[in-house]
Short mmCIF file of C-alpha atoms in Angstrom, two decimals:
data_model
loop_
_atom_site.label_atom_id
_atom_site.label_comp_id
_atom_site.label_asym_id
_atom_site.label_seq_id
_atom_site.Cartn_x
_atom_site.Cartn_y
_atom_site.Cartn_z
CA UNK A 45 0.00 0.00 0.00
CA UNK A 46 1.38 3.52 -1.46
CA UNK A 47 2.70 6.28 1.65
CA UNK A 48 0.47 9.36 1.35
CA UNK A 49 3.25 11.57 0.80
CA UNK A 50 4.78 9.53 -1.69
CA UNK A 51 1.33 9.35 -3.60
CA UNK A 52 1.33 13.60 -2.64
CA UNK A 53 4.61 14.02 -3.91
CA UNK A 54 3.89 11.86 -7.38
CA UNK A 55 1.22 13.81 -7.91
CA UNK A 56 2.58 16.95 -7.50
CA UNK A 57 5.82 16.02 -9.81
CA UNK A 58 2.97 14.36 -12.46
CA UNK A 59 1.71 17.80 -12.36
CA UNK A 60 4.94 19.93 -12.89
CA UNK A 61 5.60 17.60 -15.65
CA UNK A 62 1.96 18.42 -16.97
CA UNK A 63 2.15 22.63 -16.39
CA UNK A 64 5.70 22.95 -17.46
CA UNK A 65 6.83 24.37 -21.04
CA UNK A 66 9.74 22.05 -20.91
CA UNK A 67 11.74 20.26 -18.42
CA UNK A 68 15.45 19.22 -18.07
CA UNK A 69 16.95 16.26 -16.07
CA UNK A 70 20.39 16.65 -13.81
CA UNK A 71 22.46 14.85 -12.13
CA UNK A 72 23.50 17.38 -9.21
CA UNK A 73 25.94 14.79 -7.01
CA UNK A 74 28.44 16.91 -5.73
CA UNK A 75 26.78 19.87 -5.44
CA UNK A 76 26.79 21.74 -1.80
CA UNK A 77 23.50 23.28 -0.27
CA UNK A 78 24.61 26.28 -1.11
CA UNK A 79 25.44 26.13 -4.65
CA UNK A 80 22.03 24.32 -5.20
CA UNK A 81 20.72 27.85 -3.92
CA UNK A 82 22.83 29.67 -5.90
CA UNK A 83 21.88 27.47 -9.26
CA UNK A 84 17.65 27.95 -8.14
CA UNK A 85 18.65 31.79 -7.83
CA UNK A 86 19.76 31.61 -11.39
CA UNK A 87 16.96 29.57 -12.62
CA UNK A 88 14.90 32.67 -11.00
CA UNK A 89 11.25 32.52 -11.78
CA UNK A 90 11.33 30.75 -15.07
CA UNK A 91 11.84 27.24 -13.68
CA UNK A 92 11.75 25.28 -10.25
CA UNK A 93 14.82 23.05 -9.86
CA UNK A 94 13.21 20.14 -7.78
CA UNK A 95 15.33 16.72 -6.01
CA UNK A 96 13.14 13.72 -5.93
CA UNK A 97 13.56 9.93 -5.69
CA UNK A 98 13.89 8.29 -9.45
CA UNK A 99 11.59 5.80 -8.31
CA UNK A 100 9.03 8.41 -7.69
CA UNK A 101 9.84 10.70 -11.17
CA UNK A 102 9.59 7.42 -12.84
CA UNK A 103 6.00 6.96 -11.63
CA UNK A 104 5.24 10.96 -12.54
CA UNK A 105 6.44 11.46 -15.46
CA UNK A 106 4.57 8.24 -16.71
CA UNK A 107 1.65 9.24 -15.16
CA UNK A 108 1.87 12.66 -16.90
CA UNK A 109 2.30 10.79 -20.23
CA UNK A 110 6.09 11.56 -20.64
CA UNK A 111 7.79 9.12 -22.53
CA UNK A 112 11.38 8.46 -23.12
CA UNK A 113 13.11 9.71 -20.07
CA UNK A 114 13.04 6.52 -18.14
CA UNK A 115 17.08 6.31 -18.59
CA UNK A 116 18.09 9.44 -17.25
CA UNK A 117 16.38 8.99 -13.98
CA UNK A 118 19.65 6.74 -12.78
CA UNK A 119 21.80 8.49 -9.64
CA UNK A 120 20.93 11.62 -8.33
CA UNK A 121 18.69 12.94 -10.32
CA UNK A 122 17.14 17.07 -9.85
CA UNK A 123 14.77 18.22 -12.55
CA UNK A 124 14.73 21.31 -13.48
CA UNK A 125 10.54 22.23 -14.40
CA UNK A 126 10.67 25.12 -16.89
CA UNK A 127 7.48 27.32 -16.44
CA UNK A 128 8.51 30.56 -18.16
CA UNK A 129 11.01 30.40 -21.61
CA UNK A 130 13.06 27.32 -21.96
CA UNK A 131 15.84 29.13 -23.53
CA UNK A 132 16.54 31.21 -20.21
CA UNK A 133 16.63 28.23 -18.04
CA UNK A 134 18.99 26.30 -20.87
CA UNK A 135 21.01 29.21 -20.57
CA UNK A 136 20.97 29.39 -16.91
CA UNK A 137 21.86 25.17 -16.33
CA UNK A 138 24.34 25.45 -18.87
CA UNK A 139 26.35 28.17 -17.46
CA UNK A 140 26.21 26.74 -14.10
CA UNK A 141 27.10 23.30 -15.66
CA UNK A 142 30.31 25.16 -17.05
CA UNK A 143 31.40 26.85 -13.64
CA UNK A 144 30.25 23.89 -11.47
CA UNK A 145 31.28 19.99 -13.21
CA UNK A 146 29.45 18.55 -10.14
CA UNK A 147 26.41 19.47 -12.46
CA UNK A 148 25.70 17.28 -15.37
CA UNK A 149 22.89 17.81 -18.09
CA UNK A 150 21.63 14.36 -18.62
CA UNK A 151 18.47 15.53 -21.15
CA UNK A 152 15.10 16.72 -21.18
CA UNK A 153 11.50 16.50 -22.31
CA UNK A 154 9.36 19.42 -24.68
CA UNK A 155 6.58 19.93 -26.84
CA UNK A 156 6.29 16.04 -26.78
CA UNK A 157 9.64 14.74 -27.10
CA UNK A 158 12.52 13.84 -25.01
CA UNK A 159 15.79 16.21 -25.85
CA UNK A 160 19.34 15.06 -25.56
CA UNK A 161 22.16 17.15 -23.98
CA UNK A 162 23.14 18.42 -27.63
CA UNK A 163 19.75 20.00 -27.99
CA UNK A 164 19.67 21.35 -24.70
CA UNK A 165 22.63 23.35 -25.36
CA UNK A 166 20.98 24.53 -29.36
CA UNK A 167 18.15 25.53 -27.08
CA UNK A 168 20.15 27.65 -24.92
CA UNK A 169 22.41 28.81 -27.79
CA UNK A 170 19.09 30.89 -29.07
CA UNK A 171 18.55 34.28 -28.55
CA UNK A 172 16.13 34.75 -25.73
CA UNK A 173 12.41 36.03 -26.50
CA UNK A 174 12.94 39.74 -26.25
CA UNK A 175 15.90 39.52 -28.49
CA UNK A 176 13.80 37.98 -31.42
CA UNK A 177 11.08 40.36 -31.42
CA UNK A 178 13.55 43.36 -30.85
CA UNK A 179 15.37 42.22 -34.07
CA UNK A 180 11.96 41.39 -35.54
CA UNK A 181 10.81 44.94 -34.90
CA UNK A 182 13.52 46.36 -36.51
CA UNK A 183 13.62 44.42 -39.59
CA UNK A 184 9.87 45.51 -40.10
CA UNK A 185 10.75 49.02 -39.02
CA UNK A 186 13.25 49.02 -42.21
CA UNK A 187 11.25 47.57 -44.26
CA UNK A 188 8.50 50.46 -43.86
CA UNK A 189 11.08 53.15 -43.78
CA UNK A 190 12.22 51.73 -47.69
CA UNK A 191 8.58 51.51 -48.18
CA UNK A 192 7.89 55.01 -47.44
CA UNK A 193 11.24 56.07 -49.09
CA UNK A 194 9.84 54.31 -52.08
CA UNK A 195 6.31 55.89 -51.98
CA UNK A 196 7.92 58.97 -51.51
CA UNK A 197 10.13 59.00 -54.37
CA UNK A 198 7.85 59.70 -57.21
CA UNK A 199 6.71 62.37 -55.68
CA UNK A 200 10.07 64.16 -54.47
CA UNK A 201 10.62 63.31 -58.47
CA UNK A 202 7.94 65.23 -60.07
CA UNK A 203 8.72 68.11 -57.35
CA UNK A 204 12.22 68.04 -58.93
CA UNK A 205 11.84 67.93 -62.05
CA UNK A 206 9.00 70.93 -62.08
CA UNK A 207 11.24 73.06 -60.53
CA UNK A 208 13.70 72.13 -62.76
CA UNK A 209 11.31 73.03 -65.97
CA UNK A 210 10.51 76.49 -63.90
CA UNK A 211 13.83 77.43 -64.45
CA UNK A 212 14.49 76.36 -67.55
CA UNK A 213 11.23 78.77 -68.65
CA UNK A 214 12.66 81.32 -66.75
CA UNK A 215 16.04 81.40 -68.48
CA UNK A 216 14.15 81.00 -71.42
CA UNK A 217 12.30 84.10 -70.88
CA UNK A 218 15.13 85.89 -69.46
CA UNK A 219 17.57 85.00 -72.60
CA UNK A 220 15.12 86.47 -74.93
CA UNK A 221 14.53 89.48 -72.86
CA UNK A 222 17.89 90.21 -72.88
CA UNK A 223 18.45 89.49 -76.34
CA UNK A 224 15.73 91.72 -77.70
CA UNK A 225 16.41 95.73 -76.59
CA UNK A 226 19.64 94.60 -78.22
CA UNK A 227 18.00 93.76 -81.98
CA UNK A 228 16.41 97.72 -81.81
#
């Protein structure tokens, strides 16, 4: 007969796994307290770095219909339940993973599909959120300025060239002007 706080806990892991853009599983041996609370405080609010018993994960995740991670949950295993962009969290595990070995990326799980380490580290190789629709804003913003520069031009064109006729009439008139007290 199941514990209640081992059937609590599964279902409250089943329902990370359910609520969560994307997940990533670690293996976090070596790691002190306080560089655990130093890695969450990185994560910040877009993703909850939880420890749990594999035997327990196991039982989430396939009760939250995630397939395909049933080999990474070997050793200690922490998993890190994205809830905000999966790109800042990528970026946030993989720097840590760089200044701290102790941490090791063993994969993940999104839209579906369970990730390996390489594309983990794609994922947090892409410009964050903001960054794509800053550089998308701008490459529409240019793209109405040559519009308007292009509207604009026939225009500016017919401007030019009736000035341009303007004084050719008046140095027209003036040349004959000038030319004609001189025939008398």
């Amino acid at each position: 007969m199941a514990k209640p706080d081992k059937v609590a806990a599964v279902a409250e892991i089943a329902e990370s796994f359910r609520t969560s853009s994307a997940t990533v599983v670690t293996q976090y041996t070596g790691l002190s307290v306080s560089q655990l609370s130093q890695l969450r405080r990185a994560l910040g609010t877009s993703a909850k770095y939880r420890v749990a018993k594999n035997t327990l994960v196991k039982r989430a995740a396939e009760d939250a219909g995630v397939t395909g991670l049933e080999d990474l949950f070997v050793g200690a295993t922490a998993i890190a339940f994205v809830e905000g962009e999966a790109v800042d969290a990528a970026k946030a595990l993989r720097d840590f993973a760089k200044d701290n070995n102790a941490l090791v990326i063993k994969g993940g799980y999104m839209d579906g599909k369970a990730l390996s380490v390489d594309e983990i580290n794609r994922i947090a190789d892409l410009d964050s959120r903001e960054v794509l629709l800053a550089k998308a804003a701008g490459a529409f913003k240019a793209k109405l300025s040559q519009a308007a520069a292009l509207f604009q031009a026939p225009a500016s064109q017919v401007a030019r060239l009736a000035a341009a006729l303007e004084e050719k009439q008046r140095n027209a008139t003036g040349t004959e002007a000038a030319e004609a007290p001189a025939e008398s």
